[in-house]
Amino acid sequence: MAPHKTRSPAASIHKHDAELDASVGKDGIDYTRVNLLRNTSVAKLYEDALRYEPGTSISSAGALVTSSGKKTGRSPRDKRIVDEETTSEDIWWGPVNTKLSEHAFLINHERAVDYLNTRERLYVFDGFAGWDPKYRLKIRVVCARAYHSLFMHNMLIRPTEEELKNYGEPDFTILNAGAFPANRYTTGMTSNTSVSINFKLRQMVILGTEYAGEMKKGVFTIMHYLMPKAGVLSLHSSANQGPNGDTSLFFGLSGTGKTTLSADPARALIGDDEHVWTDTGVFNIEGGCYAKCIDLSAEKEPEIFGAIRFGSVLENVVFDEDTRVVDYSDKSLTENTRCAYPIEYIPNALLPCIGNHPKNIIMLTCDAFGVLPPVSKLTSSQAMYHFISGYTAKIAGTEEGVTEPEATFSACFGQPFLVLHPTQYATMLAQKIHEHTADVWLINTGWNGGVYGTGKRIALKYSRAIIDAIHNGELKKAQYETYPIFGLEIPKAVTGVPAEVLNPAVAWQGTKEEYNATVTKLANLFNENFAKYSDQATADVIAVGPKL
């Protein structure tokens, strides 16, 4: 029997190549002193997480089960962007982007560096954001947890050995000292959590939260600024491609069916969350997927269920202590249970994750008022209006205190990650739609026949039939009628969908007075929301809002 071979701890830990040594001091990390693991293997990260990070296990399927600590979701109120002269005039300051002084950032930076430099082990992952080599960014992640390194190994694009050898200096560095708190008395802090981005220094600092999704969405925020500045459009969307090379983009907030409807066995998945539309097509920003796991089953979402295996990271899930089988219905730790896995774990992923110019753009909404049509065809101006609006609705029971449908508007279907004013992204989208003659559709996957509690949720099979009718060209040739007040063009017939479902006025099961009152209520909510953007929106876009 051959002798068992292992590398000595020193050999595996002290991995100092000339390239890393050359960057000592630029981000404050002492690469020559700390025990460093750069782009280490998945197996080694598993070992370290199990050995050094309490609450870590292996699921029966082989995934690494981890805990993100007290924070099981993002902390948008603690996100800051540094107010500095190179970017300040570009940024949409206000509800999403809160200013942080350069001095306060340096205090947080020093705090993170001091913490990281005193760890026994330090992990560095060098990867890429963006599959198109022309636009991709080199992202370096420095962290103290194996879990965080494995997470970003999955979510960024993994370099080849040759690419890693010639990596050079990163374009952006994330210092994740999430286990160490921010100082609440530092100017600009509102808690002991801080997620701050400095575009001038090309650095992001995380303190006071170990939720890994902060890194993922931090990279997206960075791309959401730098890509439009480079003349290409970053989008919070999923994307897939048909056998004939026709690409579709899907926009939608949580609960609208974006992931479910873009996961089509007849079409290749380009990506599930973040894309950029360039002069040559669309590319995925990420190298992996970050899927919600609540109520996940092999029957409902077989691709995602099958992707949870060795190499995947399961966050904050509950499992059987003996069998290690995960109970995806258990939300006792959080409703936001998640799994991060490389995109190649999806059988029909398109690799590299680059698609052609979109032929169809699908905006998804879950209207709990029951008055938006299941499908409508949008003009370019309407596309901008609904893109800027980013409407969906919360329903009773989803959050404490919500007892009736509650409208939610998130600009560009991703307001928490916008850096520029929403109209800048919308204008670029309109130009792309016009240039490539893409068709735009608004699809309601919510209620029909009445409000939530009275009507019924539109059957998934109907939504899938509508998507199929878009992709096979049926809806492009259909006959349309105009839906009053909202001015939407709705088809008179769709194969596989009952005719009465297509027009909310016909489907409504209550009184005409109730219907009219509900339409008026939602129209007013749209108009009130859009008033926030009317100062920078063009007249043609303002004109297509609901008319009462």
XYZ file of C-alpha atoms in Angstrom:
548
model
C 0.000 0.000 0.000
C 1.390 3.388 -0.979
C 2.201 5.769 1.880
C -0.429 8.420 2.644
C 0.805 11.786 1.377
C -0.155 15.193 2.744
C 1.452 18.561 2.307
C 2.914 20.050 5.454
C 0.821 22.808 7.059
C 3.603 25.273 6.346
C 3.640 24.374 2.671
C -0.100 24.831 2.311
C -0.429 27.934 4.467
C 2.591 30.029 3.491
C 1.634 30.416 -0.127
C 3.482 33.640 -0.892
C 3.990 34.185 -4.590
C 5.771 37.200 -5.983
C 2.552 38.716 -7.235
C 0.941 38.844 -3.781
C 4.132 40.068 -2.117
C 4.262 42.879 -4.664
C 0.886 44.165 -3.487
C 1.774 44.395 0.208
C 0.516 47.594 1.741
C -1.831 48.684 -1.050
C -4.846 47.398 0.829
C -3.164 47.332 4.241
C -3.000 43.544 4.442
C 0.393 42.177 5.469
C 0.663 39.291 3.025
C 4.170 38.451 4.234
C 3.234 37.922 7.885
C -0.135 36.199 8.072
C -0.895 32.568 7.349
C -2.360 32.864 3.902
C -4.392 30.567 1.682
C -4.928 31.882 -1.834
C -7.533 30.293 -4.137
C -7.282 27.135 -2.104
C -9.125 23.926 -2.962
C -12.765 23.297 -2.092
C -11.741 20.247 -0.012
C -9.306 22.317 2.063
C -11.949 25.006 2.639
C -14.358 22.292 3.814
C -11.722 21.015 6.263
C -11.018 24.463 7.679
C -14.685 25.404 7.984
C -15.446 22.168 9.837
C -12.398 22.490 12.078
C -12.440 26.180 12.947
C -15.981 27.523 12.418
C -18.634 26.429 14.950
C -22.016 25.501 13.506
C -20.537 24.014 10.313
C -21.577 20.568 9.060
C -21.857 18.522 5.869
C -25.348 17.777 4.569
C -26.406 14.318 3.394
C -26.048 15.618 -0.184
C -22.449 16.743 0.453
C -23.000 20.513 0.702
C -21.239 22.584 3.359
C -23.865 23.745 5.882
C -22.860 27.036 7.510
C -24.182 29.751 9.780
C -23.956 33.448 8.925
C -24.394 34.365 12.589
C -26.842 37.011 13.813
C -27.390 38.509 10.362
C -29.286 36.194 8.003
C -29.909 38.824 5.325
C -28.432 42.018 3.923
C -28.268 45.223 5.993
C -29.310 47.935 3.475
C -29.543 50.637 6.154
C -25.852 50.153 6.929
C -24.628 50.439 3.328
C -22.502 53.505 2.549
C -20.703 54.936 -0.469
C -17.747 57.217 0.071
C -18.363 60.823 -0.909
C -15.228 61.710 -2.877
C -14.457 64.006 -5.807
C -14.075 61.410 -8.576
C -17.607 59.965 -8.313
C -19.732 62.215 -6.086
C -21.496 64.067 -8.921
C -22.512 60.796 -10.619
C -24.072 59.022 -7.648
C -27.805 58.999 -6.910
C -27.611 60.159 -3.300
C -30.723 59.616 -1.211
C -32.718 56.644 0.020
C -30.344 53.999 -1.407
C -26.912 55.593 -1.381
C -25.902 57.258 1.885
C -22.734 59.343 2.012
C -19.713 58.359 4.095
C -16.750 60.684 4.494
C -13.325 59.587 3.303
C -12.047 59.935 6.876
C -14.763 57.656 8.303
C -14.027 55.077 5.586
C -10.345 55.075 6.550
C -11.301 54.443 10.193
C -13.406 51.441 9.137
C -10.672 50.303 6.760
C -8.040 50.446 9.507
C -10.358 48.539 11.829
C -10.858 45.793 9.229
C -7.142 45.587 8.381
C -6.134 45.356 12.058
C -8.630 42.556 12.583
C -7.600 40.605 9.481
C -3.874 41.024 10.111
C -4.217 39.425 13.559
C -6.029 36.263 12.403
C -4.253 32.920 12.520
C -5.506 32.132 9.023
C -6.391 34.435 6.175
C -8.089 33.480 2.916
C -7.633 35.286 -0.374
C -9.758 34.536 -3.415
C -8.831 36.175 -6.709
C -11.601 35.887 -9.282
C -13.451 37.753 -11.999
C -16.774 39.590 -12.276
C -18.129 39.365 -15.831
C -17.775 36.598 -18.442
C -16.879 38.973 -21.285
C -13.073 39.470 -21.123
C -13.469 43.008 -22.492
C -15.447 44.156 -19.452
C -14.591 41.759 -16.658
C -13.167 43.053 -13.391
C -10.521 41.367 -11.270
C -12.014 41.071 -7.771
C -9.879 40.125 -4.763
C -11.645 38.920 -1.594
C -9.712 38.895 1.686
C -11.536 37.187 4.560
C -11.028 35.244 7.777
C -13.656 32.515 7.265
C -13.328 29.499 4.973
C -17.102 29.763 4.435
C -16.729 33.245 2.934
C -13.876 32.150 0.682
C -15.833 29.146 -0.603
C -18.914 31.317 -1.129
C -17.003 33.761 -3.339
C -15.197 30.874 -5.054
C -18.697 29.826 -6.164
C -20.112 33.279 -6.934
C -17.195 34.865 -8.808
C -15.824 33.450 -12.058
C -13.017 31.050 -11.179
C -9.715 31.762 -12.948
C -7.743 29.055 -14.736
C -4.252 28.256 -13.436
C -2.777 30.386 -16.199
C -5.122 33.308 -15.450
C -4.266 33.104 -11.756
C -0.542 33.036 -12.514
C -0.882 36.232 -14.600
C -3.559 37.836 -12.394
C -1.587 40.972 -11.484
C -3.230 43.695 -9.418
C -6.966 43.415 -8.613
C -9.357 46.059 -9.950
C -11.311 45.982 -6.681
C -10.600 44.502 -3.250
C -13.185 43.353 -0.685
C -11.931 43.290 2.914
C -14.412 41.131 4.820
C -13.893 41.533 8.559
C -17.538 40.755 9.221
C -16.961 39.036 12.574
C -15.577 42.330 13.945
C -17.968 45.225 14.638
C -17.836 48.766 13.346
C -17.487 51.508 15.962
C -20.987 52.959 16.383
C -19.467 56.320 17.329
C -17.610 56.689 14.038
C -19.213 59.533 12.091
C -21.814 58.160 9.689
C -22.372 54.842 11.481
C -25.869 53.948 12.658
C -25.034 50.513 14.136
C -22.091 48.168 14.610
C -22.603 46.947 11.036
C -21.014 48.739 8.090
C -20.807 47.856 4.402
C -18.929 50.628 2.602
C -17.608 51.087 -0.938
C -14.869 53.501 -1.957
C -14.715 53.879 -5.753
C -11.605 56.074 -5.641
C -9.583 53.522 -3.649
C -11.367 50.614 -5.374
C -12.067 48.956 -2.045
C -15.045 47.603 -0.128
C -14.992 47.067 3.641
C -17.401 44.847 5.596
C -17.714 45.056 9.404
C -20.312 43.656 11.786
C -22.072 41.161 9.494
C -21.044 37.673 8.411
C -23.883 37.341 5.888
C -22.054 36.337 2.690
C -24.659 37.910 0.402
C -23.152 41.320 1.243
C -20.095 40.394 -0.862
C -22.177 39.187 -3.797
C -24.361 42.289 -3.888
C -21.336 44.483 -3.194
C -19.776 43.244 -6.437
C -23.054 43.930 -8.248
C -23.166 47.473 -6.834
C -19.600 48.033 -8.078
C -20.549 46.737 -11.544
C -23.753 48.811 -11.477
C -21.561 51.928 -11.375
C -18.583 50.947 -13.511
C -20.436 49.249 -16.390
C -22.698 52.206 -17.339
C -19.620 54.452 -17.060
C -18.009 52.117 -19.616
C -21.036 52.554 -21.894
C -22.727 49.195 -21.239
C -25.900 48.424 -19.280
C -25.829 46.439 -16.014
C -29.137 44.753 -15.157
C -30.674 42.976 -12.164
C -32.175 40.158 -14.210
C -32.008 36.487 -15.116
C -31.351 35.393 -18.707
C -31.788 32.300 -20.828
C -31.290 31.335 -24.470
C -33.355 29.166 -26.787
C -32.053 26.490 -29.177
C -32.101 29.052 -32.030
C -29.924 31.487 -30.087
C -32.772 33.807 -29.043
C -32.054 35.381 -25.650
C -34.649 36.509 -23.095
C -34.131 38.732 -20.062
C -36.362 38.339 -16.999
C -36.797 41.205 -14.505
C -38.673 40.714 -11.264
C -38.561 41.264 -7.524
C -38.686 38.503 -4.925
C -41.731 36.249 -5.253
C -42.562 37.129 -8.863
C -41.264 33.878 -10.379
C -38.044 35.187 -11.961
C -35.970 32.131 -11.020
C -38.764 29.617 -11.669
C -39.792 30.965 -15.079
C -36.239 31.474 -16.376
C -35.345 27.867 -15.403
C -36.726 26.298 -18.565
C -35.550 22.799 -19.554
C -35.961 23.744 -23.235
C -33.629 26.761 -22.891
C -30.031 27.213 -21.704
C -29.483 29.275 -18.537
C -27.088 32.220 -19.008
C -27.501 33.369 -15.408
C -30.048 33.774 -12.633
C -29.495 37.278 -11.254
C -26.986 39.790 -12.704
C -26.173 40.620 -16.338
C -24.639 43.267 -18.586
C -25.954 44.170 -22.059
C -23.102 45.241 -24.365
C -22.698 46.027 -28.065
C -22.226 42.313 -28.781
C -24.866 40.688 -26.521
C -25.383 39.917 -22.847
C -23.042 38.341 -20.319
C -23.505 37.044 -16.804
C -21.584 38.911 -14.106
C -21.338 35.854 -11.855
C -19.772 32.414 -11.867
C -22.506 30.876 -9.737
C -26.067 31.065 -8.450
C -27.424 32.090 -5.048
C -30.781 30.367 -4.781
C -33.484 30.638 -2.147
C -34.028 27.284 -0.440
C -37.247 27.784 1.494
C -39.683 24.970 0.566
C -37.256 23.702 -2.081
C -38.058 20.262 -3.496
C -36.759 17.988 -6.249
C -40.239 18.017 -7.783
C -40.712 21.807 -7.939
C -37.164 22.889 -8.851
C -35.103 19.845 -9.845
C -32.165 21.839 -11.278
C -31.573 23.804 -8.073
C -32.182 20.769 -5.861
C -29.639 18.759 -7.860
C -27.047 21.548 -7.621
C -26.848 21.179 -3.840
C -23.884 18.810 -3.534
C -20.176 18.773 -2.721
C -18.828 22.289 -3.272
C -22.130 24.071 -2.618
C -22.678 26.270 0.439
C -25.963 25.988 2.369
C -26.694 28.924 4.676
C -28.797 28.879 7.840
C -30.756 25.709 7.062
C -32.062 23.182 9.607
C -31.155 19.512 9.204
C -31.623 16.187 10.977
C -28.800 15.767 13.510
C -28.463 12.073 12.690
C -29.071 11.733 8.942
C -27.925 15.259 7.986
C -30.927 15.501 5.638
C -31.942 19.169 5.270
C -35.525 20.196 6.040
C -36.119 22.922 3.459
C -39.552 23.712 4.901
C -38.047 24.705 8.283
C -37.844 28.490 8.595
C -37.056 28.598 12.326
C -33.629 30.201 11.734
C -34.735 32.430 8.862
C -37.026 32.458 5.828
C -33.966 33.544 3.839
C -32.268 30.133 3.662
C -29.876 30.072 0.693
C -27.514 27.943 -1.350
C -24.512 29.151 -3.375
C -23.203 26.841 -6.102
C -21.102 27.135 -9.294
C -23.233 27.712 -12.387
C -21.882 24.553 -14.030
C -23.832 22.585 -11.399
C -26.934 23.497 -13.461
C -27.131 20.874 -16.253
C -28.325 23.228 -18.998
C -26.097 26.202 -18.159
C -24.649 28.002 -21.180
C -20.861 28.097 -20.821
C -19.270 30.550 -21.201
C -22.232 32.534 -19.845
C -22.548 34.880 -22.822
C -25.682 35.217 -24.950
C -26.893 37.056 -28.038
C -28.800 40.330 -27.994
C -32.171 39.783 -26.261
C -35.207 39.286 -28.490
C -37.622 39.399 -25.547
C -37.567 41.346 -22.295
C -39.984 40.046 -19.677
C -40.907 42.208 -16.686
C -42.534 40.150 -13.958
C -44.863 41.469 -11.283
C -46.938 39.736 -8.626
C -50.006 41.980 -8.466
C -51.999 41.075 -5.353
C -54.717 43.619 -6.281
C -55.808 41.396 -9.175
C -56.162 44.194 -11.742
C -53.029 43.893 -13.904
C -53.330 41.565 -16.943
C -51.483 38.220 -16.956
C -49.618 39.495 -20.039
C -49.417 42.766 -21.926
C -47.156 44.018 -24.716
C -45.319 47.251 -23.896
C -44.211 50.125 -26.085
C -40.692 51.510 -25.572
C -42.050 54.346 -23.392
C -44.150 51.914 -21.336
C -41.092 49.689 -20.926
C -39.154 52.613 -19.438
C -42.112 53.517 -17.193
C -42.518 50.013 -15.775
C -38.749 49.495 -15.529
C -38.372 52.672 -13.467
C -41.459 51.742 -11.388
C -40.385 48.136 -10.619
C -43.781 47.229 -9.153
C -44.865 44.167 -7.196
C -47.026 43.675 -4.086
C -46.554 42.197 -0.643
C -49.386 39.958 0.505
C -50.933 39.382 3.921
C -48.921 36.994 6.042
C -45.558 37.557 4.384
C -44.536 40.222 6.888
C -45.771 41.126 10.328
C -48.432 43.829 10.145
C -49.331 43.270 6.479
C -53.083 42.549 6.515
C -53.999 43.565 2.961
C -52.107 43.859 -0.348
C -49.322 46.406 -0.135
C -47.692 47.895 -3.230
C -43.898 47.742 -3.422
C -41.896 49.758 -5.939
C -38.201 49.054 -6.484
C -36.700 51.130 -9.297
C -35.185 49.093 -12.139
C -36.346 45.939 -10.313
C -33.312 46.307 -8.030
C -33.319 49.669 -6.229
C -31.042 48.612 -3.316
C -28.146 48.131 -5.775
C -28.537 51.243 -7.952
C -25.687 53.730 -7.893
C -26.813 56.087 -10.673
C -30.267 57.671 -11.030
C -32.865 55.122 -12.248
C -33.605 57.126 -15.404
C -30.000 56.658 -16.555
C -30.420 52.864 -16.597
C -33.891 53.194 -18.143
C -32.632 55.452 -20.948
C -29.865 52.975 -21.792
C -32.409 50.129 -21.762
C -34.722 52.027 -24.137
C -31.806 52.621 -26.520
C -30.956 48.902 -26.475
C -34.590 47.902 -27.044
C -34.831 50.274 -30.014
C -31.462 49.287 -31.478
C -32.141 45.545 -31.347
C -35.947 45.666 -31.896
C -36.590 43.645 -28.746
C -40.169 42.993 -27.657
C -41.057 43.909 -24.068
C -43.746 42.169 -22.023
C -45.272 42.851 -18.611
C -46.356 39.578 -17.003
C -48.455 39.403 -13.856
C -47.884 36.151 -11.936
C -50.069 37.375 -9.068
C -53.831 37.430 -8.580
C -56.715 37.184 -11.024
C -60.479 37.438 -10.479
C -60.124 39.598 -7.361
C -57.678 40.846 -4.751
C -55.575 38.508 -2.644
C -57.979 36.553 -0.433
C -60.823 36.744 -2.970
C -59.278 35.973 -6.356
C -56.870 33.174 -7.223
C -53.156 33.187 -7.918
C -52.598 32.858 -11.653
C -51.716 29.199 -12.230
C -48.024 28.555 -12.927
C -49.053 26.509 -15.992
C -50.748 29.634 -17.413
C -47.632 31.753 -16.804
C -45.488 29.069 -18.457
C -47.911 28.930 -21.419
C -47.598 32.719 -21.796
C -43.769 32.503 -21.732
C -43.938 29.723 -24.346
C -46.230 31.864 -26.520
C -43.691 34.693 -26.317
C -40.792 32.419 -27.278
C -42.558 30.619 -30.140
C -43.694 33.904 -31.694
C -47.424 33.408 -31.090
C -47.878 36.630 -29.121
C -45.959 38.683 -31.662
C -48.733 37.874 -34.183
C -51.690 37.972 -31.768
C -54.634 40.378 -31.847
C -54.685 42.929 -29.028
C -57.152 45.153 -27.186
C -56.351 48.171 -25.024
C -56.831 47.809 -21.277
C -58.240 51.145 -19.957
C -56.562 53.436 -17.413
C -53.222 51.585 -17.564
C -53.258 51.764 -21.388
C -51.834 48.260 -21.740
C -52.187 46.135 -24.885
C -53.515 42.699 -23.925
C -53.848 39.704 -26.293
C -57.327 38.373 -27.035
C -56.131 34.757 -26.981
C -53.125 32.723 -25.777
C -52.824 28.974 -26.352
C -53.305 27.118 -23.058
C -54.763 30.105 -21.173
C -58.561 30.559 -20.718
C -59.713 33.713 -22.529
C -61.496 35.118 -19.451
C -58.206 35.083 -17.490
C -56.480 37.450 -19.933
C -58.613 40.525 -19.159
C -58.850 41.416 -15.437
C -62.154 43.264 -15.984
C -63.721 40.077 -17.351
C -62.055 37.796 -14.779
C -63.192 39.952 -11.819
C -65.655 38.034 -9.627
C -66.762 40.876 -7.370
C -68.897 43.922 -8.155
C -68.045 46.442 -10.838
C -67.746 49.126 -8.134
C -65.139 47.051 -6.259
C -63.217 46.492 -9.468
C -63.204 50.194 -10.383
C -62.138 51.186 -6.862
C -59.268 48.680 -6.919
C -58.032 49.814 -10.347
C -58.172 53.441 -9.191
C -56.282 52.610 -6.005
C -53.418 50.868 -7.845
C -53.288 53.572 -10.542
C -52.921 56.246 -7.863
C -50.114 54.262 -6.205
C -48.262 54.067 -9.542
C -48.661 57.801 -10.136
C -47.583 58.753 -6.613
C -44.490 56.576 -6.894
C -43.481 57.843 -10.346
C -43.720 61.462 -9.220
C -40.346 60.883 -7.492
C -38.679 60.416 -10.885
C -40.678 62.821 -13.045
C -38.032 65.575 -12.774
C -35.587 63.435 -14.772
C -38.018 61.375 -16.885
C -38.885 62.400 -20.467
C -42.377 63.605 -21.406
C -43.198 60.477 -23.434
C -42.450 58.230 -20.437
C -44.478 60.356 -18.005
C -47.377 60.333 -20.505
C -47.820 56.528 -20.453
C -48.601 56.342 -16.724
C -52.142 55.381 -15.614
C -54.796 57.945 -16.567
C -57.739 58.460 -14.235
